C-alpha positions as YAML, in Angstrom:
chain: A
units: angstrom
residues:
- id: 1
  name: UNK
  ca: [-15.37, -35.51, -40.25]
- id: 2
  name: UNK
  ca: [-13.74, -33.24, -42.88]
- id: 3
  name: UNK
  ca: [-10.18, -32.31, -42.12]
- id: 4
  name: UNK
  ca: [-10.78, -28.73, -43.37]
- id: 5
  name: UNK
  ca: [-13.41, -28.16, -41.24]
- id: 6
  name: UNK
  ca: [-11.60, -29.56, -37.85]
- id: 7
  name: UNK
  ca: [-8.82, -27.46, -38.95]
- id: 8
  name: UNK
  ca: [-10.75, -24.31, -39.36]
- id: 9
  name: UNK
  ca: [-12.17, -25.07, -35.95]
- id: 10
  name: UNK
  ca: [-8.73, -25.37, -34.37]
- id: 11
  name: UNK
  ca: [-7.81, -21.93, -35.81]
- id: 12
  name: UNK
  ca: [-10.67, -20.26, -34.17]
- id: 13
  name: UNK
  ca: [-10.62, -22.11, -30.78]
- id: 14
  name: UNK
  ca: [-7.05, -23.15, -29.88]
- id: 15
  name: UNK
  ca: [-3.54, -21.18, -29.68]
- id: 16
  name: UNK
  ca: [-0.47, -22.88, -31.25]
- id: 17
  name: UNK
  ca: [0.39, -24.42, -28.08]
- id: 18
  name: UNK
  ca: [-3.14, -26.11, -27.36]
- id: 19
  name: UNK
  ca: [-4.30, -29.23, -26.32]
- id: 20
  name: UNK
  ca: [-7.03, -30.79, -27.98]
- id: 21
  name: UNK
  ca: [-9.16, -33.47, -26.77]
- id: 22
  name: UNK
  ca: [-11.32, -35.86, -29.23]
- id: 23
  name: UNK
  ca: [-13.58, -38.18, -27.06]
- id: 24
  name: UNK
  ca: [-14.70, -39.87, -30.01]
- id: 25
  name: UNK
  ca: [-11.69, -40.20, -32.19]
- id: 26
  name: UNK
  ca: [-12.86, -42.82, -35.00]
- id: 27
  name: UNK
  ca: [-10.00, -42.93, -37.46]
- id: 28
  name: UNK
  ca: [-8.59, -39.65, -35.76]
- id: 29
  name: UNK
  ca: [-9.61, -37.16, -37.99]
- id: 30
  name: UNK
  ca: [-8.72, -34.69, -35.49]
- id: 31
  name: UNK
  ca: [-5.16, -35.94, -35.00]
- id: 32
  name: UNK
  ca: [-4.56, -35.37, -38.68]
- id: 33
  name: UNK
  ca: [-6.04, -31.75, -38.66]
- id: 34
  name: UNK
  ca: [-3.81, -31.08, -35.87]
- id: 35
  name: UNK
  ca: [-0.58, -32.10, -37.23]
- id: 36
  name: UNK
  ca: [-1.48, -30.46, -40.73]
- id: 37
  name: UNK
  ca: [-2.28, -27.06, -38.92]
- id: 38
  name: UNK
  ca: [0.91, -27.39, -37.07]
- id: 39
  name: UNK
  ca: [3.06, -27.68, -40.19]
- id: 40
  name: UNK
  ca: [1.12, -24.92, -41.60]
- id: 41
  name: UNK
  ca: [1.70, -22.28, -39.18]
- id: 42
  name: UNK
  ca: [4.39, -23.60, -37.19]
- id: 43
  name: UNK
  ca: [2.11, -24.22, -33.87]
- id: 44
  name: UNK
  ca: [2.98, -26.69, -31.39]
- id: 45
  name: UNK
  ca: [-0.50, -28.06, -30.69]
- id: 46
  name: UNK
  ca: [-0.83, -31.85, -28.93]
- id: 47
  name: UNK
  ca: [-3.81, -33.81, -29.37]
- id: 48
  name: UNK
  ca: [-5.30, -36.55, -27.06]
- id: 49
  name: UNK
  ca: [-7.53, -39.37, -28.82]
- id: 50
  name: UNK
  ca: [-9.78, -41.41, -27.13]
- id: 51
  name: UNK
  ca: [-11.67, -44.35, -28.58]
- id: 52
  name: UNK
  ca: [-13.18, -47.89, -27.71]
- id: 53
  name: UNK
  ca: [-11.42, -50.60, -29.05]
- id: 54
  name: UNK
  ca: [-14.83, -51.66, -31.25]
- id: 55
  name: UNK
  ca: [-14.06, -54.24, -33.41]
- id: 56
  name: UNK
  ca: [-14.09, -53.81, -37.35]
- id: 57
  name: UNK
  ca: [-16.45, -55.69, -39.81]
- id: 58
  name: UNK
  ca: [-14.22, -58.88, -40.65]
- id: 59
  name: UNK
  ca: [-15.27, -58.05, -44.46]
- id: 60
  name: UNK
  ca: [-13.97, -54.55, -44.51]
- id: 61
  name: UNK
  ca: [-10.75, -53.55, -46.04]
- id: 62
  name: UNK
  ca: [-9.39, -52.09, -42.46]
- id: 63
  name: UNK
  ca: [-9.89, -55.60, -40.84]
- id: 64
  name: UNK
  ca: [-8.09, -57.15, -43.92]
- id: 65
  name: UNK
  ca: [-5.24, -54.77, -43.47]
- id: 66
  name: UNK
  ca: [-4.85, -55.90, -39.75]
- id: 67
  name: UNK
  ca: [-6.68, -53.55, -37.86]
- id: 68
  name: UNK
  ca: [-9.03, -55.59, -36.14]
- id: 69
  name: UNK
  ca: [-10.54, -52.63, -33.91]
- id: 70
  name: UNK
  ca: [-11.05, -49.04, -34.73]
- id: 71
  name: UNK
  ca: [-8.27, -47.93, -32.52]
- id: 72
  name: UNK
  ca: [-5.84, -49.43, -34.88]
- id: 73
  name: UNK
  ca: [-7.34, -47.60, -37.73]
- id: 74
  name: UNK
  ca: [-6.60, -44.34, -35.92]
- id: 75
  name: UNK
  ca: [-3.13, -45.35, -35.04]
- id: 76
  name: UNK
  ca: [-2.11, -46.22, -38.68]
- id: 77
  name: UNK
  ca: [-3.99, -43.38, -40.17]
- id: 78
  name: UNK
  ca: [-1.79, -41.03, -37.51]
- id: 79
  name: UNK
  ca: [1.37, -42.86, -38.88]
- id: 80
  name: UNK
  ca: [0.56, -42.24, -42.53]
- id: 81
  name: UNK
  ca: [-1.00, -38.86, -42.22]
- id: 82
  name: UNK
  ca: [2.39, -37.46, -40.09]
- id: 83
  name: UNK
  ca: [4.92, -39.00, -42.39]
- id: 84
  name: UNK
  ca: [2.79, -37.60, -45.65]
- id: 85
  name: UNK
  ca: [2.36, -34.10, -43.97]
- id: 86
  name: UNK
  ca: [6.06, -33.90, -43.37]
- id: 87
  name: UNK
  ca: [6.90, -34.99, -47.12]
- id: 88
  name: UNK
  ca: [4.65, -32.57, -48.42]
- id: 89
  name: UNK
  ca: [5.80, -29.59, -46.21]
- id: 90
  name: UNK
  ca: [9.52, -30.32, -47.10]
- id: 91
  name: UNK
  ca: [12.16, -28.28, -44.94]
- id: 92
  name: UNK
  ca: [9.63, -26.06, -43.50]
- id: 93
  name: UNK
  ca: [8.42, -29.00, -41.36]
- id: 94
  name: UNK
  ca: [11.58, -30.80, -40.85]
- id: 95
  name: UNK
  ca: [11.19, -29.99, -37.19]
- id: 96
  name: UNK
  ca: [7.43, -31.11, -36.96]
- id: 97
  name: UNK
  ca: [6.56, -33.62, -34.06]
- id: 98
  name: UNK
  ca: [4.39, -36.34, -35.45]
- id: 99
  name: UNK
  ca: [5.05, -38.96, -32.75]
- id: 100
  name: UNK
  ca: [2.28, -40.38, -30.53]
- id: 101
  name: UNK
  ca: [2.26, -42.50, -27.57]
- id: 102
  name: UNK
  ca: [-0.35, -45.03, -26.96]
- id: 103
  name: UNK
  ca: [-2.04, -45.69, -23.75]
- id: 104
  name: UNK
  ca: [-4.69, -48.11, -22.83]
- id: 105
  name: UNK
  ca: [-7.00, -47.77, -19.61]
- id: 106
  name: UNK
  ca: [-6.36, -50.78, -17.33]
- id: 107
  name: UNK
  ca: [-6.86, -51.57, -13.52]
- id: 108
  name: UNK
  ca: [-4.12, -50.89, -10.68]
- id: 109
  name: UNK
  ca: [-0.84, -51.94, -11.14]
- id: 110
  name: UNK
  ca: [-1.06, -53.20, -7.59]
- id: 111
  name: UNK
  ca: [-2.38, -56.23, -6.21]
- id: 112
  name: UNK
  ca: [-5.34, -56.34, -4.05]
- id: 113
  name: UNK
  ca: [-4.82, -57.60, -1.10]
- id: 114
  name: UNK
  ca: [-6.92, -58.20, 1.90]
- id: 115
  name: UNK
  ca: [-6.50, -60.00, 4.70]
- id: 116
  name: UNK
  ca: [-8.54, -61.24, 7.78]
- id: 117
  name: UNK
  ca: [-7.07, -61.50, 10.79]
- id: 118
  name: UNK
  ca: [-7.56, -65.23, 11.04]
- id: 119
  name: UNK
  ca: [-6.05, -65.30, 7.56]
- id: 120
  name: UNK
  ca: [-2.89, -63.38, 8.16]
- id: 121
  name: UNK
  ca: [0.41, -64.75, 8.31]
- id: 122
  name: UNK
  ca: [4.00, -63.51, 8.94]
- id: 123
  name: UNK
  ca: [4.98, -64.29, 5.65]
- id: 124
  name: UNK
  ca: [2.07, -62.22, 4.12]
- id: 125
  name: UNK
  ca: [4.32, -59.23, 4.60]
- id: 126
  name: UNK
  ca: [6.84, -60.25, 2.12]
- id: 127
  name: UNK
  ca: [4.12, -61.07, -0.97]
- id: 128
  name: UNK
  ca: [5.10, -59.05, -4.03]
- id: 129
  name: UNK
  ca: [2.67, -56.14, -4.20]
- id: 130
  name: UNK
  ca: [2.81, -55.66, -8.10]
- id: 131
  name: UNK
  ca: [0.77, -57.65, -10.33]
- id: 132
  name: UNK
  ca: [2.76, -60.39, -12.26]
- id: 133
  name: UNK
  ca: [1.74, -59.32, -15.66]
- id: 134
  name: UNK
  ca: [2.98, -55.50, -15.31]
- id: 135
  name: UNK
  ca: [5.71, -54.18, -16.94]
- id: 136
  name: UNK
  ca: [8.41, -51.74, -16.09]
- id: 137
  name: UNK
  ca: [6.72, -49.32, -18.21]
- id: 138
  name: UNK
  ca: [3.22, -49.87, -16.82]
- id: 139
  name: UNK
  ca: [4.98, -48.98, -13.31]
- id: 140
  name: UNK
  ca: [6.47, -45.92, -14.80]
- id: 141
  name: UNK
  ca: [3.28, -44.49, -16.03]
- id: 142
  name: UNK
  ca: [1.57, -45.30, -12.93]
- id: 143
  name: UNK
  ca: [4.35, -42.94, -10.96]
- id: 144
  name: UNK
  ca: [3.99, -40.27, -13.54]
- id: 145
  name: UNK
  ca: [0.17, -40.10, -13.25]
- id: 146
  name: UNK
  ca: [0.67, -40.02, -9.48]
- id: 147
  name: UNK
  ca: [3.42, -37.16, -9.52]
- id: 148
  name: UNK
  ca: [1.17, -35.15, -12.26]
- id: 149
  name: UNK
  ca: [3.59, -35.49, -15.00]
- id: 150
  name: UNK
  ca: [2.18, -35.24, -18.60]
- id: 151
  name: UNK
  ca: [1.94, -38.53, -20.16]
- id: 152
  name: UNK
  ca: [3.44, -37.15, -23.38]
- id: 153
  name: UNK
  ca: [6.79, -36.22, -21.51]
- id: 154
  name: UNK
  ca: [10.17, -37.20, -23.06]
- id: 155
  name: UNK
  ca: [11.34, -40.67, -21.52]
- id: 156
  name: UNK
  ca: [14.82, -42.33, -22.05]
- id: 157
  name: UNK
  ca: [16.07, -45.25, -20.71]
- id: 158
  name: UNK
  ca: [19.68, -45.98, -20.02]
- id: 159
  name: UNK
  ca: [21.74, -48.73, -18.28]
- id: 160
  name: UNK
  ca: [23.24, -47.73, -14.90]
- id: 161
  name: UNK
  ca: [25.58, -50.26, -13.05]
- id: 162
  name: UNK
  ca: [23.91, -52.97, -15.28]
- id: 163
  name: UNK
  ca: [20.52, -52.00, -14.67]
- id: 164
  name: UNK
  ca: [18.02, -50.17, -16.84]
- id: 165
  name: UNK
  ca: [16.72, -46.93, -15.63]
- id: 166
  name: UNK
  ca: [14.14, -44.77, -16.94]
- id: 167
  name: UNK
  ca: [14.49, -40.78, -17.03]
- id: 168
  name: UNK
  ca: [11.69, -38.52, -17.70]
- id: 169
  name: UNK
  ca: [12.02, -34.83, -18.60]
- id: 170
  name: UNK
  ca: [15.55, -35.45, -18.06]
- id: 171
  name: UNK
  ca: [16.52, -35.80, -14.49]
- id: 172
  name: UNK
  ca: [13.25, -34.44, -13.19]
- id: 173
  name: UNK
  ca: [12.08, -38.02, -12.52]
- id: 174
  name: UNK
  ca: [14.40, -40.95, -12.64]
- id: 175
  name: UNK
  ca: [13.16, -44.63, -11.57]
- id: 176
  name: UNK
  ca: [14.50, -48.10, -11.87]
- id: 177
  name: UNK
  ca: [12.08, -51.13, -11.13]
- id: 178
  name: UNK
  ca: [14.97, -53.87, -12.19]
- id: 179
  name: UNK
  ca: [15.46, -56.60, -10.03]
- id: 180
  name: UNK
  ca: [18.66, -57.15, -7.78]
- id: 181
  name: UNK
  ca: [19.66, -53.14, -7.62]
- id: 182
  name: UNK
  ca: [22.67, -52.94, -5.45]
- id: 183
  name: UNK
  ca: [24.01, -49.75, -3.67]
- id: 184
  name: UNK
  ca: [26.37, -49.10, -6.63]
- id: 185
  name: UNK
  ca: [23.19, -48.51, -8.77]
- id: 186
  name: UNK
  ca: [21.67, -46.29, -6.17]
- id: 187
  name: UNK
  ca: [24.76, -44.37, -5.55]
- id: 188
  name: UNK
  ca: [25.31, -43.59, -9.18]
- id: 189
  name: UNK
  ca: [21.66, -42.39, -9.50]
- id: 190
  name: UNK
  ca: [22.04, -40.28, -6.38]
- id: 191
  name: UNK
  ca: [24.73, -38.66, -8.00]
- id: 192
  name: UNK
  ca: [22.51, -37.45, -10.82]
- id: 193
  name: UNK
  ca: [20.24, -35.48, -8.24]
- id: 194
  name: UNK
  ca: [16.99, -36.25, -10.02]
- id: 195
  name: UNK
  ca: [14.06, -33.92, -8.33]
- id: 196
  name: UNK
  ca: [12.41, -37.48, -7.70]
- id: 197
  name: UNK
  ca: [13.47, -40.95, -7.47]
- id: 198
  name: UNK
  ca: [11.49, -44.10, -7.57]
- id: 199
  name: UNK
  ca: [12.05, -47.76, -7.18]
- id: 200
  name: UNK
  ca: [10.07, -51.04, -6.29]
- id: 201
  name: UNK
  ca: [10.45, -52.58, -2.92]
- id: 202
  name: UNK
  ca: [11.30, -55.87, -4.83]
- id: 203
  name: UNK
  ca: [14.04, -54.50, -6.79]
- id: 204
  name: UNK
  ca: [16.67, -54.36, -3.92]
- id: 205
  name: UNK
  ca: [18.93, -57.21, -4.30]
- id: 206
  name: UNK
  ca: [19.05, -57.62, -0.25]
- id: 207
  name: UNK
  ca: [17.76, -55.85, 2.67]
- id: 208
  name: UNK
  ca: [21.19, -53.52, 3.19]
- id: 209
  name: UNK
  ca: [20.06, -51.77, 0.13]
- id: 210
  name: UNK
  ca: [16.82, -50.72, 1.65]
- id: 211
  name: UNK
  ca: [18.70, -49.87, 4.70]
- id: 212
  name: UNK
  ca: [21.24, -47.97, 2.91]
- id: 213
  name: UNK
  ca: [18.85, -46.08, 0.68]
- id: 214
  name: UNK
  ca: [17.95, -43.09, 2.50]
- id: 215
  name: UNK
  ca: [21.71, -42.66, 3.56]
- id: 216
  name: UNK
  ca: [22.95, -42.53, 0.04]
- id: 217
  name: UNK
  ca: [20.76, -40.15, -1.07]
- id: 218
  name: UNK
  ca: [21.28, -37.85, 1.92]
- id: 219
  name: UNK
  ca: [24.85, -37.71, 1.10]
- id: 220
  name: UNK
  ca: [24.66, -37.38, -2.62]
- id: 221
  name: UNK
  ca: [21.50, -35.44, -3.33]
- id: 222
  name: UNK
  ca: [19.34, -34.58, 0.14]
- id: 223
  name: UNK
  ca: [16.95, -32.56, -2.03]
- id: 224
  name: UNK
  ca: [15.77, -35.46, -4.05]
- id: 225
  name: UNK
  ca: [12.17, -36.72, -3.28]
- id: 226
  name: UNK
  ca: [12.47, -40.68, -2.70]
- id: 227
  name: UNK
  ca: [9.95, -43.05, -3.01]
- id: 228
  name: UNK
  ca: [9.53, -46.71, -2.79]
- id: 229
  name: UNK
  ca: [6.41, -48.66, -4.42]
...
């Protein structure tokens, strides 16, 4: 797909704040065109590229360069194209956003737990409900989807009372999935008065944390929507 052709289509069919979706991304020509047009007219268009991880030919230059599938080609092109566009545009594109976030479709983060009455035991109530191979970032993106927050939203991570805490769109969503979270961490987060706060059930250092959780937020931030997963 010629970059110029895609760029022309974007000029005709989108505004400067449009979101462009390409279901057959390939080498990410559309992403390249979006960044190029933004640099030219000062737009703030966003792109969503979708591509199956089809394997590249082992004899191809792309494979030899480390791109084992088509998705890797697209990611590398976006990196290089963004850098080149900013270099060529100079000062006029110093605030051009060429960053991107890579997400992969996967199964739920939560364990599929089914017990028949015969197999159910009291200890089953305390089994971990999150799959063992999932990271804190996996859980964060799940929560963002559940709350309808754009996956391109700004994310920062900060240390609060020794625990890693994620901030999405400033204080809109605050989430903590670390282990051994105590009342001090919860209190410091509540004082920030986020719109949403989410933590995992297994994060609590002890039962007292869960017992006091609601009261701490009622005292410092009664309007915060709190959730435990």
